[in-house]
Amino acid sequence: MPHAALAQADPQKPADTSVDAQSDAGPDVIVTGIRASLERSIDIKRNSTGVVDAISAEDIGKFPDTNLAESLQRVTGVSINRVNGEGSQVTVRGFGPGYNLVTLNGRTLAATDIGVVGGDGNADGATGSSRSFDFDNLASESVRTLEVYKTARAAVPSGGIGATINVVTRRPLDHGQSGFSGSIGAKAVYDSSTRDCIDCGSHVTPEVTGLLSWADDADTFGVTLFGSYQKRNFSVASTGGNDWNIVPYSTFLGYTNASTQITNAPTNPNTLVAVPNDSRSDFSEDSRERINGQGVVQFKPTDSLTITADALYARNRQSERRSDSGNWFNRPFDVVKFDGNPVINSAVYLHEVLSPTKDGPGSENQYRATKSTLQDYGLNLAWDVTDNFHVGLDGHISLSDTLPDNPNGNTSTLVAIAGYGITAHSVDYSSGVPVQIFDFNDTASNGSTRQGNRNGVLDIGDIGTQVGRTYTSTQTQRLKEVRLDAGWDLGGGSRFDFGGDYRTSKVRSTQVSTYQPLGDWGVANPGDVVALAPGQLFEFCLPCKFHSLDLQATGNALKAFRVEDAAKLYSTLTGHFAPPSTNSQDNRVQEDIWAAYGQLTWSGKLANMNANLVAGIRYERTTSTSASIQQVPLSIRWDADNDFTVVASNVLQSLVQKSHYSNVMPSMDFRLEFTDKLVGRFSFGRTIARTDYSNLFSATSVGGPGRPTAIGGFPTASSGNPSLIPLVSDNIDASLEYYFKPGSYLSLGFFDKRVKNFVGTGITDTPLFGLTDPSSGAAGTRSGAAKAALTGLGADLSDVNLFTMTALIDQTGSTAAATSQFSAHYNTATRSLEQSYVDTILTAYNISGNSSDPAYVFKLSKPINNREVEVWGFELAGSYFLGDTGLGVAAAYTYVRSNAKFDNGADPSIDQFALAGLSDTANVTLIYDKHGISARFAYNWRAKFLSQLNRDGYKSPLYTEPHGQFDLNVSYDITPKIAVSLEAINLTEQGIREYGRTPVELFFAQEQQRRFMLGARYKF
């Protein structure tokens, strides 16, 4: 039986039992409440041979938290990733979600996820490529126990280096009770962020759950049904920037002129400085709807045979209607202030005066939505062949899909719109968030040929279209698994278990993206949004949606422009402009895994002390087949000063590659009872984890340079590597646990993991697909002639100047004619072109490579197994109840370190490797459980951690600041069958802040507000 394969509890029990056995388990819940739940979890920990932690239900249909990830964070060594204030995925002992295996009743679950909803400004193009399981898909009320196995076991399927997390659900013959039993519960959910909603639906939303179980009087046939519906509406305010340019100070000087005032400038021209590309704030209205259903039928025709059939269905729909307000600089700056950091000297204040004016402010609107579905269907036979020989046969099919779900059938639809008339603007990052100030003039006096409604006020009549984009991403997984387990009881608590399994998994990830210039980035037609889509656009105060982050907005910075349905706006606008270009990708990975294991359990005494030993070996053979259908790029077009677009051809290329690898994984757990209260453990085991699917894809993708290659930009490309092998970790654990009275204990554990085959990045310089570079500045090319002409005029070799001159040469066919036109609009005093002329050129011309241009030389990144890492640390945990007062406390702390660290001051053109997700964690819970009152007041803290590597073209890290959250849960039993409850989540409204190489380099800061749930539950 798959659940028996996870058995690490009392080794004296037969093979078909485990931490929470499926049969012969006795009553399901004898004592209810927080204390009883904690005592059951302590018993699981104490009786296990290896290192196991667990969380048990407090009662039928009542788990300690409404979210499984939120519960798991109370386990030592476990930390969680939150999306929109809810626990989503878990990290265990520094190993992120993709390095942990999640099983349901011992079975491997399919998992898909596309991290669009709730992401930052770069999330719209996310693809499904992770192995991570999202716990937000499962309702907690159906769960009986969460088991976290931190040490290896030969009988357990591979895939978890951090841990194997087993979700145990209820079965009708487990509790030994005939007739009907179950519970019905309902909650009213109020998210305080709904007070900021413009139109996000009801402020109070429902959660309804029902659990029904029936068994006949003979306890030979039973049925369990579970259903859940949960809805949440909320809003989110966030701020930050898309990118920071990390360049030597000598390069930064190209963004300035002789009159620029610079404060705290580095003295060494090679010192790296950080300069924001843009700054923006965002407001979203979100919705999450979750439906869960489970059914189990058990039949026990004889005392020795149990047949179990079960099914799971879960659907999670998420949507986000997002508006931003942003601004960006044309350069040169006239005022720059650096913070003086000697590692990365970051610009904290930038100011620019435009002559005459420029596009902005921008207000991109997005409609993001996904629908995730998880299904699992299984059949299990457990047969006691003799009194001492047991056989289990289990098979299941697991299906998971994450699909687009917005009204246009996209995961994200984006419409970029902006005004035109900024005459001066600044941004100040010194307070920790971007504070924007800008002057706007839409009248004829702005000196530009472009004005909106010319009423002297920034309003919707000034807003014009820029670009429309869509992303349609999917991820699907089809998993089939069958396993045979057998156990032979040798007597005296010793036994021999053996078995094998076969698992096949097919994963497909697709994306179709479109790009359509509307009025283009230069805003060719201010006011055309209202003209083409009347009634959709409105003005609102975005900074007013913030409560804890102070944007210090005044004047024009208080204004932003929003549509409630960006998909509708896109559909309205798209027919008025030239058709969009399309890019597509289609990647598939199939893994076929054969495994066999043998495991010996011994129980006896050493020096008159009870001792247990479990030792075994597991062998796995994996065949991996990667197949990709890629759209061959036709060109990388130079569209504006620093904007490049990949233009795809209609040619499709198919790539298929197969690889094989084998792994042998020994394991050993030893447990010794020094006294009846003091338990010691020592474990060794080898575990493996397979890399993300994206690293296995066969396709090669290309991207344009961040700026012209003649001025230091470089194009990038990436490809997968189907020949990658799994990470292999050799693990050692040692712990000492003192159980001094019921519900009270102290434990201290040490762990060390030495992991090889971590995936790093190999970079090679190479041409690809015959693509040529129109921005090279090479002699004999249009950009080379432009570069020479600019030098002759004494003009700066800036992005804008080089694009403008190259475009003029391309259109006129004459360097002399181009130089004449350029000079007519060039101000030698300010060393800048007229902005209105620049905008005309940017809108009118795109430049494609031709036969005279050299090939793009791409920095091709390819994943390779080239890293070894050691991770070590300790875990301290305990709980204590004060006599019969009902008062108690539970606490845990995890310290974890690694020898792989990110160097913030390293060359920004070089990929680095470090372990994302590594962080210390702590939690403490105050408990009261007496007189029908069960109350928990919990604090969970996670230290700063590295959440992403090589985020952008400058190989920036992404750090998440420390996060601490207070939660409260109180329930009262009105009668033995009726209870009411109140939950309060994130009482202090702790948000999330993510930054780059220094805390100044803000990428994403998100407010998160309190959430309350008032509920009632009836059990029978």
mmCIF file of C-alpha atoms in Angstrom, residues 474-617:
data_model
loop_
_atom_site.group_PDB
_atom_site.id
_atom_site.type_symbol
_atom_site.label_atom_id
_atom_site.label_comp_id
_atom_site.label_asym_id
_atom_site.label_seq_id
_atom_site.Cartn_x
_atom_site.Cartn_y
_atom_site.Cartn_z
ATOM 1 C CA THR A 474 -0.802 26.341 -20.375
ATOM 2 C CA GLN A 475 0.734 23.544 -18.330
ATOM 3 C CA THR A 476 -0.645 20.026 -18.124
ATOM 4 C CA GLN A 477 0.602 16.880 -16.412
ATOM 5 C CA ARG A 478 -0.682 13.331 -16.829
ATOM 6 C CA LEU A 479 0.743 10.924 -14.266
ATOM 7 C CA LYS A 480 0.105 7.175 -13.927
ATOM 8 C CA GLU A 481 1.564 5.110 -11.132
ATOM 9 C CA VAL A 482 1.312 1.504 -10.047
ATOM 10 C CA ARG A 483 3.147 -0.116 -7.169
ATOM 11 C CA LEU A 484 3.411 -3.435 -5.412
ATOM 12 C CA ASP A 485 4.537 -3.643 -1.787
ATOM 13 C CA ALA A 486 5.046 -6.744 0.321
ATOM 14 C CA GLY A 487 6.010 -7.199 3.953
ATOM 15 C CA TRP A 488 7.153 -10.248 5.883
ATOM 16 C CA ASP A 489 6.902 -10.107 9.652
ATOM 17 C CA LEU A 490 9.965 -11.830 11.124
ATOM 18 C CA GLY A 491 8.684 -11.633 14.704
ATOM 19 C CA GLY A 492 9.826 -9.638 17.663
ATOM 20 C CA GLY A 493 9.161 -6.344 15.870
ATOM 21 C CA SER A 494 11.499 -7.171 13.003
ATOM 22 C CA ARG A 495 10.361 -7.411 9.412
ATOM 23 C CA PHE A 496 11.461 -7.315 5.794
ATOM 24 C CA ASP A 497 9.654 -5.131 3.232
ATOM 25 C CA PHE A 498 10.211 -5.116 -0.490
ATOM 26 C CA GLY A 499 8.444 -3.928 -3.601
ATOM 27 C CA GLY A 500 8.569 -1.969 -6.801
ATOM 28 C CA ASP A 501 6.711 0.673 -8.712
ATOM 29 C CA TYR A 502 6.379 2.211 -12.130
ATOM 30 C CA ARG A 503 5.554 5.852 -12.718
ATOM 31 C CA THR A 504 5.092 7.627 -16.014
ATOM 32 C CA SER A 505 4.599 11.357 -16.263
ATOM 33 C CA LYS A 506 3.834 13.494 -19.313
ATOM 34 C CA VAL A 507 4.192 17.256 -18.948
ATOM 35 C CA ARG A 508 3.337 19.806 -21.619
ATOM 36 C CA SER A 509 3.968 23.548 -21.406
ATOM 37 C CA THR A 510 2.806 25.925 -24.141
ATOM 38 C CA GLN A 511 2.672 29.649 -24.682
ATOM 39 C CA VAL A 512 1.402 31.850 -27.497
ATOM 40 C CA SER A 513 2.247 35.534 -27.167
ATOM 41 C CA THR A 514 1.233 38.458 -29.340
ATOM 42 C CA TYR A 515 2.599 41.979 -29.681
ATOM 43 C CA GLN A 516 0.631 44.757 -31.373
ATOM 44 C CA PRO A 517 1.810 48.358 -31.681
ATOM 45 C CA LEU A 518 -1.254 50.568 -31.269
ATOM 46 C CA GLY A 519 -0.165 54.186 -30.942
ATOM 47 C CA ASP A 520 3.244 52.688 -30.102
ATOM 48 C CA TRP A 521 5.469 53.638 -27.173
ATOM 49 C CA GLY A 522 5.691 57.242 -28.380
ATOM 50 C CA VAL A 523 1.879 57.722 -28.025
ATOM 51 C CA ALA A 524 1.127 58.773 -31.592
ATOM 52 C CA ASN A 525 -2.466 59.804 -30.851
ATOM 53 C CA PRO A 526 -3.090 61.205 -27.351
ATOM 54 C CA GLY A 527 -6.783 60.914 -26.560
ATOM 55 C CA ASP A 528 -7.510 57.975 -28.849
ATOM 56 C CA VAL A 529 -8.468 55.641 -25.981
ATOM 57 C CA VAL A 530 -11.602 57.650 -25.195
ATOM 58 C CA ALA A 531 -12.310 58.123 -28.891
ATOM 59 C CA LEU A 532 -12.077 54.426 -29.778
ATOM 60 C CA ALA A 533 -13.397 52.908 -26.523
ATOM 61 C CA PRO A 534 -15.821 55.408 -25.005
ATOM 62 C CA GLY A 535 -16.940 54.732 -21.451
ATOM 63 C CA GLN A 536 -14.221 52.231 -20.558
ATOM 64 C CA LEU A 537 -11.447 54.453 -19.201
ATOM 65 C CA PHE A 538 -11.723 56.372 -15.941
ATOM 66 C CA GLU A 539 -9.434 58.301 -13.619
ATOM 67 C CA PHE A 540 -8.783 57.202 -10.040
ATOM 68 C CA CYS A 541 -6.359 57.918 -7.206
ATOM 69 C CA LEU A 542 -3.988 54.959 -7.125
ATOM 70 C CA PRO A 543 -1.744 56.225 -4.266
ATOM 71 C CA CYS A 544 -4.882 56.540 -2.125
ATOM 72 C CA LYS A 545 -5.130 52.727 -2.157
ATOM 73 C CA PHE A 546 -1.944 52.439 -0.067
ATOM 74 C CA HIS A 547 -2.092 52.366 3.732
ATOM 75 C CA SER A 548 1.314 51.367 5.117
ATOM 76 C CA LEU A 549 3.554 52.383 2.198
ATOM 77 C CA ASP A 550 3.704 56.152 1.836
ATOM 78 C CA LEU A 551 4.074 57.204 -1.800
ATOM 79 C CA GLN A 552 3.962 60.895 -0.746
ATOM 80 C CA ALA A 553 2.014 61.614 -3.919
ATOM 81 C CA THR A 554 0.853 65.107 -4.752
ATOM 82 C CA GLY A 555 -0.569 66.855 -7.802
ATOM 83 C CA ASN A 556 -0.428 64.842 -11.024
ATOM 84 C CA ALA A 557 1.133 61.870 -9.233
ATOM 85 C CA LEU A 558 -2.254 61.257 -7.570
ATOM 86 C CA LYS A 559 -3.816 60.457 -10.939
ATOM 87 C CA ALA A 560 -3.955 57.070 -12.624
ATOM 88 C CA PHE A 561 -6.146 55.662 -15.373
ATOM 89 C CA ARG A 562 -7.982 52.364 -15.223
ATOM 90 C CA VAL A 563 -10.322 50.110 -17.122
ATOM 91 C CA GLU A 564 -12.145 47.400 -15.225
ATOM 92 C CA ASP A 565 -11.708 44.908 -18.062
ATOM 93 C CA ALA A 566 -8.434 45.128 -20.010
ATOM 94 C CA ALA A 567 -9.519 42.146 -22.140
ATOM 95 C CA LYS A 568 -12.549 44.123 -23.313
ATOM 96 C CA LEU A 569 -10.422 47.192 -24.055
ATOM 97 C CA TYR A 570 -7.977 45.057 -26.049
ATOM 98 C CA SER A 571 -10.816 43.579 -28.107
ATOM 99 C CA THR A 572 -12.179 47.061 -28.761
ATOM 100 C CA LEU A 573 -8.856 48.527 -29.887
ATOM 101 C CA THR A 574 -7.153 45.697 -31.773
ATOM 102 C CA GLY A 575 -9.200 46.001 -34.987
ATOM 103 C CA HIS A 576 -8.232 49.649 -35.443
ATOM 104 C CA PHE A 577 -4.536 48.903 -35.891
ATOM 105 C CA ALA A 578 -2.225 46.634 -37.889
ATOM 106 C CA PRO A 579 -2.441 42.957 -36.874
ATOM 107 C CA PRO A 580 -0.192 41.728 -34.053
ATOM 108 C CA SER A 581 2.889 39.574 -34.445
ATOM 109 C CA THR A 582 2.801 36.138 -32.823
ATOM 110 C CA ASN A 583 5.357 33.930 -31.093
ATOM 111 C CA SER A 584 4.733 30.441 -29.826
ATOM 112 C CA GLN A 585 6.450 27.662 -27.914
ATOM 113 C CA ASP A 586 5.422 24.085 -27.235
ATOM 114 C CA ASN A 587 7.542 21.961 -24.892
ATOM 115 C CA ARG A 588 6.991 18.438 -23.601
ATOM 116 C CA VAL A 589 8.800 16.162 -21.175
ATOM 117 C CA GLN A 590 7.990 12.525 -20.528
ATOM 118 C CA GLU A 591 9.601 10.650 -17.643
ATOM 119 C CA ASP A 592 9.289 6.884 -17.182
ATOM 120 C CA ILE A 593 10.588 5.668 -13.813
ATOM 121 C CA TRP A 594 11.059 2.034 -12.771
ATOM 122 C CA ALA A 595 11.943 1.379 -9.146
ATOM 123 C CA ALA A 596 12.602 -1.506 -6.780
ATOM 124 C CA TYR A 597 13.445 -1.515 -3.088
ATOM 125 C CA GLY A 598 14.239 -3.733 -0.140
ATOM 126 C CA GLN A 599 14.038 -2.661 3.494
ATOM 127 C CA LEU A 600 14.865 -4.434 6.758
ATOM 128 C CA THR A 601 13.464 -3.384 10.129
ATOM 129 C CA TRP A 602 14.984 -4.572 13.395
ATOM 130 C CA SER A 603 13.680 -3.981 16.896
ATOM 131 C CA GLY A 604 15.426 -5.042 20.037
ATOM 132 C CA LYS A 605 17.539 -3.798 22.920
ATOM 133 C CA LEU A 606 20.998 -2.293 23.184
ATOM 134 C CA ALA A 607 22.463 -2.094 26.699
ATOM 135 C CA ASN A 608 18.948 -2.750 27.994
ATOM 136 C CA MET A 609 17.576 0.209 26.013
ATOM 137 C CA ASN A 610 14.865 -0.141 23.387
ATOM 138 C CA ALA A 611 16.330 0.307 19.910
ATOM 139 C CA ASN A 612 15.015 0.284 16.329
ATOM 140 C CA LEU A 613 16.866 0.163 13.041
ATOM 141 C CA VAL A 614 15.450 0.505 9.544
ATOM 142 C CA ALA A 615 17.903 0.039 6.673
ATOM 143 C CA GLY A 616 17.212 -0.343 3.005
ATOM 144 C CA ILE A 617 18.193 0.395 -0.549
#
